[in-house]
Tab-separated table of N, CA, C and O in Angstrom:
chain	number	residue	atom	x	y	z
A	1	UNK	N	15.696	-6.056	-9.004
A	1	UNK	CA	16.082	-4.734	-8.590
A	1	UNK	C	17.241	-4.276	-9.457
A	1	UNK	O	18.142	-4.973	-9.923
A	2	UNK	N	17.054	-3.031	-9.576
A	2	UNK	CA	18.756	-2.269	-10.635
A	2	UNK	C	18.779	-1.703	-9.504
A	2	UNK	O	17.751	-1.487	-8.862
A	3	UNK	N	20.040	-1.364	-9.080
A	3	UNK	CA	20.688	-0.654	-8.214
A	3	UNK	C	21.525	0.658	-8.642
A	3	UNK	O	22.528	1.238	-8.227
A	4	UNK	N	20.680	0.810	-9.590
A	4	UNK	CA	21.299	2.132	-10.307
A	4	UNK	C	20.004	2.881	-10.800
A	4	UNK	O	18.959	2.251	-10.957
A	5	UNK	N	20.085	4.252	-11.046
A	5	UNK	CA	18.912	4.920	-11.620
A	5	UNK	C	19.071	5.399	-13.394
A	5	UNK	O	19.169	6.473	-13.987
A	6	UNK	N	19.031	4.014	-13.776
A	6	UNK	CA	19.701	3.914	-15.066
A	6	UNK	C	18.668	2.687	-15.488
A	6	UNK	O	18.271	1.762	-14.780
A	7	UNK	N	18.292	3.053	-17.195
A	7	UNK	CA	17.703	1.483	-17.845
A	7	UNK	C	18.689	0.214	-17.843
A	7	UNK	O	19.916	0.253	-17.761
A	8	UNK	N	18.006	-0.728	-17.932
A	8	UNK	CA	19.157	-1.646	-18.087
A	8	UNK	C	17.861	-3.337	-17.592
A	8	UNK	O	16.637	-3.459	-17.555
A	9	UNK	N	19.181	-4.408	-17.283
A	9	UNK	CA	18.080	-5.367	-16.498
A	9	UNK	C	18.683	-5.383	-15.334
A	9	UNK	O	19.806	-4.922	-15.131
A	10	UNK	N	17.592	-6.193	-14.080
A	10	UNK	CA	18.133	-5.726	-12.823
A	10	UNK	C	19.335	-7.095	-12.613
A	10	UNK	O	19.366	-8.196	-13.163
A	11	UNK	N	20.386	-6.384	-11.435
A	11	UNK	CA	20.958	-6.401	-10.990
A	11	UNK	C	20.984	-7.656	-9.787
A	11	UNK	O	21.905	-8.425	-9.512
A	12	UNK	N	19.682	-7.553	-9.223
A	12	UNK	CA	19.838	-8.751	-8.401
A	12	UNK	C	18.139	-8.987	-8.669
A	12	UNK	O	17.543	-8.233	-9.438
A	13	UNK	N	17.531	-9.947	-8.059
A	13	UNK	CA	16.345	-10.902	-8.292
A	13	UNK	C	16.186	-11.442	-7.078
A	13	UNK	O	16.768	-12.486	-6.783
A	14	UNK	N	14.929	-10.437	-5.747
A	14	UNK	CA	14.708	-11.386	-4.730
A	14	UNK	C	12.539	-11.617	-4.530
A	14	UNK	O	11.523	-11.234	-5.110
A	15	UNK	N	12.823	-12.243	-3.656
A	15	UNK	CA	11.016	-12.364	-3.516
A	15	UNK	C	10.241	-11.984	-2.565
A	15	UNK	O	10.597	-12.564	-1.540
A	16	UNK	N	9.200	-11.181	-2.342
A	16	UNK	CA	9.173	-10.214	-1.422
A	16	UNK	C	7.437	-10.762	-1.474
A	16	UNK	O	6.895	-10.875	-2.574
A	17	UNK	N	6.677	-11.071	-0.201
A	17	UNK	CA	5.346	-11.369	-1.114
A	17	UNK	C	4.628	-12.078	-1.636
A	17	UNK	O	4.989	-13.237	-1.840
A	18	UNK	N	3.497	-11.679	-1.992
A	18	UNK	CA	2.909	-12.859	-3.092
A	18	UNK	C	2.482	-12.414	-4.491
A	18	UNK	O	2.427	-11.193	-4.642
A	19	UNK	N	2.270	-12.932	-5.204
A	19	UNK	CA	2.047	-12.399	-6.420
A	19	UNK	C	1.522	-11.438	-7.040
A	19	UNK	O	1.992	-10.803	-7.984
A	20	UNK	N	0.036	-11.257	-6.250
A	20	UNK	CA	-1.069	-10.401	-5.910
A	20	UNK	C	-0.817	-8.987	-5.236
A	20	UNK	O	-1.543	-7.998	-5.332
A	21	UNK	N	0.436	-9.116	-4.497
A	21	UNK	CA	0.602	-7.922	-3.889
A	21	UNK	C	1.111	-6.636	-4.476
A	21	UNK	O	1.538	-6.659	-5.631
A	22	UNK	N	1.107	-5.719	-3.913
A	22	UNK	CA	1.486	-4.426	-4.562
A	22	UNK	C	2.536	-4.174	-3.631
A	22	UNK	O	2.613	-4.070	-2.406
A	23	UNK	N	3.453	-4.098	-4.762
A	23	UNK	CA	5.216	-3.834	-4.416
A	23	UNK	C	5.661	-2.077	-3.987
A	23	UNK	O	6.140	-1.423	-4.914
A	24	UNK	N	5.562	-1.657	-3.168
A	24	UNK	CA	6.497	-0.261	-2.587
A	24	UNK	C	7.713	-0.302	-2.479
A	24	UNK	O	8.298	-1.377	-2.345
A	25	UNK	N	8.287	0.766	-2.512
A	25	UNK	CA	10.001	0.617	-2.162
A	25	UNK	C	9.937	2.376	-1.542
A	25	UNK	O	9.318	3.294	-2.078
A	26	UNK	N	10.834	2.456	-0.195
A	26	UNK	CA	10.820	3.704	0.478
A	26	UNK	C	11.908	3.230	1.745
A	26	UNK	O	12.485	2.153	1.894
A	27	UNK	N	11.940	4.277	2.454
A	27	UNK	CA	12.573	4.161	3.561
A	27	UNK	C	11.897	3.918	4.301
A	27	UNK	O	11.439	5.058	4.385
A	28	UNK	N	11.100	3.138	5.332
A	28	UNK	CA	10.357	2.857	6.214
A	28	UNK	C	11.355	2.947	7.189
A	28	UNK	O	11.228	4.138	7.475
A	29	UNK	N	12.078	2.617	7.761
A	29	UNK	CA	12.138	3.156	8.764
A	29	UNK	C	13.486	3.764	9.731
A	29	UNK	O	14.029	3.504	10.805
A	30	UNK	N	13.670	5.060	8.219
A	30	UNK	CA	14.839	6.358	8.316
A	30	UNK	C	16.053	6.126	8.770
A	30	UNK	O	16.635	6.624	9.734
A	31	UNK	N	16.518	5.044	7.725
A	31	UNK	CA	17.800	4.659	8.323
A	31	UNK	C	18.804	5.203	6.825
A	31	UNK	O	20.003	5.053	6.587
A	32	UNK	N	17.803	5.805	6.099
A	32	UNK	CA	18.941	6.019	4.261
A	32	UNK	C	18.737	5.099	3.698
A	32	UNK	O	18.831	5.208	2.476
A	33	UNK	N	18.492	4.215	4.065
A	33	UNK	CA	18.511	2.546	2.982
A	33	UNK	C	16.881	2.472	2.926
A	33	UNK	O	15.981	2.444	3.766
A	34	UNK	N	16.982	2.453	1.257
A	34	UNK	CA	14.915	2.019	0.747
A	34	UNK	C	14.963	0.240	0.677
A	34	UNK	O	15.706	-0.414	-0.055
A	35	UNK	N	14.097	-0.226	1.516
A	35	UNK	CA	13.538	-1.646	1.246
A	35	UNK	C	12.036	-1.380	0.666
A	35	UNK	O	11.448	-0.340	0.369
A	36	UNK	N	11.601	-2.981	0.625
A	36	UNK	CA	10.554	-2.800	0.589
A	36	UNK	C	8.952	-3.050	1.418
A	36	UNK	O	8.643	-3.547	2.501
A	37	UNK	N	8.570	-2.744	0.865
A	37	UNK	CA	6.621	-3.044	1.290
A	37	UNK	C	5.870	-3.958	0.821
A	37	UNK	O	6.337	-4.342	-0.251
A	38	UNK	N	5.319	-4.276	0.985
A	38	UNK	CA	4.173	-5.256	-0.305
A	38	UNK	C	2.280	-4.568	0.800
A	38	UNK	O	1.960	-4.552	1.989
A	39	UNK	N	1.723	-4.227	-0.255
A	39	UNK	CA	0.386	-4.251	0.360
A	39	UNK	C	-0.623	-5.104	0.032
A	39	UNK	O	-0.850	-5.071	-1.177
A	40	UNK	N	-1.583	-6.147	0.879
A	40	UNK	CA	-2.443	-6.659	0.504
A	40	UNK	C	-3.208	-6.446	0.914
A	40	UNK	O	-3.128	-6.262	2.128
A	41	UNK	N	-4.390	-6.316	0.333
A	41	UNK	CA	-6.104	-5.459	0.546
A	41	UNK	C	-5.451	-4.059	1.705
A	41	UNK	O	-4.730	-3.148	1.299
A	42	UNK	N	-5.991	-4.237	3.357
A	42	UNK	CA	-5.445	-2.651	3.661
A	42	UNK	C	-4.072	-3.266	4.829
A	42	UNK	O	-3.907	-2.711	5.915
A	43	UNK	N	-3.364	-4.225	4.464
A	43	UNK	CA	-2.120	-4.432	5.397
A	43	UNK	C	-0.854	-4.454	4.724
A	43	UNK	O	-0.798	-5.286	3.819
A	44	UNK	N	0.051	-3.854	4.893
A	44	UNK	CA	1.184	-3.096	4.468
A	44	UNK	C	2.800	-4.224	5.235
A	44	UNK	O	3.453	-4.313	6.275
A	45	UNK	N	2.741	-4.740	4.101
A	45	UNK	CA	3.930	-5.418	5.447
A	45	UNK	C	5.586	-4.821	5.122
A	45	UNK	O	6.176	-4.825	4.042
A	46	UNK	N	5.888	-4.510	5.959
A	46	UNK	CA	6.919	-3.948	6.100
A	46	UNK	C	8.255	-4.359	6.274
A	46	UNK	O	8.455	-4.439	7.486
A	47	UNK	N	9.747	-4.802	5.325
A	47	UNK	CA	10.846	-5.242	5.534
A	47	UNK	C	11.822	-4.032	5.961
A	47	UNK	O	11.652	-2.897	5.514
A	48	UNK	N	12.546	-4.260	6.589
A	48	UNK	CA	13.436	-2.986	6.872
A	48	UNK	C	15.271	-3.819	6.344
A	48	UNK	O	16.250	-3.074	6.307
A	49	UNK	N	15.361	-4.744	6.136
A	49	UNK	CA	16.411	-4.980	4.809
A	49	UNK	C	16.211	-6.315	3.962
A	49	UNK	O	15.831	-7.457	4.217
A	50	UNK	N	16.713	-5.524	2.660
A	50	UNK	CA	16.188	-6.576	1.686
A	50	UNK	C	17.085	-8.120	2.089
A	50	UNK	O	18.278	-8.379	2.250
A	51	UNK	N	15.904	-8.870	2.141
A	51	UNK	CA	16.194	-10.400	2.230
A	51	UNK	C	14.935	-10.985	3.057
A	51	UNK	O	14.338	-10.520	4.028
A	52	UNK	N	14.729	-12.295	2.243
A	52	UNK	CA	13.594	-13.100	2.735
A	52	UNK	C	13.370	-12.862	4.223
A	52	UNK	O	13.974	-12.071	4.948
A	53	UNK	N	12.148	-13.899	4.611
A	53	UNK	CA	11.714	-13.953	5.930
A	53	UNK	C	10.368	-12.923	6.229
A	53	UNK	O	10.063	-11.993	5.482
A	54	UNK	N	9.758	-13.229	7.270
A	54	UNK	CA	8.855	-12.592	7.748
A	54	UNK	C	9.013	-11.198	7.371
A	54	UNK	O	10.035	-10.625	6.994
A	55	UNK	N	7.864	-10.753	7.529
A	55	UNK	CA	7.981	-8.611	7.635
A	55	UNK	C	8.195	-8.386	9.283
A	55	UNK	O	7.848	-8.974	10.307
A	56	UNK	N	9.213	-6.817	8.831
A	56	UNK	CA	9.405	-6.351	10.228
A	56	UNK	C	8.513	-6.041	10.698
A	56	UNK	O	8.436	-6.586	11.800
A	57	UNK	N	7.505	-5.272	10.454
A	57	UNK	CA	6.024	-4.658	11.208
A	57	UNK	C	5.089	-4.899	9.804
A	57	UNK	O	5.379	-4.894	8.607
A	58	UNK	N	3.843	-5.110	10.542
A	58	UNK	CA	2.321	-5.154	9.670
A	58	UNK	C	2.005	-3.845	9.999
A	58	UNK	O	2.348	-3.404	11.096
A	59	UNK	N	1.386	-3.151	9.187
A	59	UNK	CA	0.453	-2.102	9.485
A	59	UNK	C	-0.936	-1.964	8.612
A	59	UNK	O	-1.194	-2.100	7.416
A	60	UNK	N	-1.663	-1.645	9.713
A	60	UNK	CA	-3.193	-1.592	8.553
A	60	UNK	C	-3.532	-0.192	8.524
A	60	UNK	O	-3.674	0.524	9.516
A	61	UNK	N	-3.679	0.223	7.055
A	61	UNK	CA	-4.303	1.730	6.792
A	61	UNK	C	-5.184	1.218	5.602
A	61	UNK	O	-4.975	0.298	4.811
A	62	UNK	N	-6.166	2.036	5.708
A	62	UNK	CA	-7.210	2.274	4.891
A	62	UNK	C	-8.405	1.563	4.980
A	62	UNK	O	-8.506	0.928	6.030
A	63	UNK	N	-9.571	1.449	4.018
A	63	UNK	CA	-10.692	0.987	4.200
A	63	UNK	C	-10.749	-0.625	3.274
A	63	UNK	O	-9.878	-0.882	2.443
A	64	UNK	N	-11.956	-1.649	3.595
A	64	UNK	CA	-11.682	-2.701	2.999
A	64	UNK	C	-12.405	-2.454	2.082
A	64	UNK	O	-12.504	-3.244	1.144
């Protein structure tokens, strides 16, 4: 992660996921602070602050 909206290399280095997954970053859930997401096939797992451990909520959208 850079913690700036600037080129450069990042800033800190955490692991979110599995390899395969597709990485989001947003506010999930409207607190001002963006964590992240990871989606695999249609389940969305959801951290609400950056640092290891389980996801806060799963959610499934879309088709398989």
């Amino acid at each position: 992660m850079r913690n700036s909206l600037s080129a450069g290399p990042a800033d800190e280095a955490v692991r979110y996921g599995r390899t395969a997954d597709t990485v989001l970053v947003g506010d999930w859930d409207g607190d001002g602070d963006d964590t992240f997401t990871v989606r695999r096939g249609v389940k969305y797992y959801i951290a609400n602050d950056i640092r290891g451990g389980d996801a806060d909520d799963v959610v499934s959208y879309g088709r398989r």
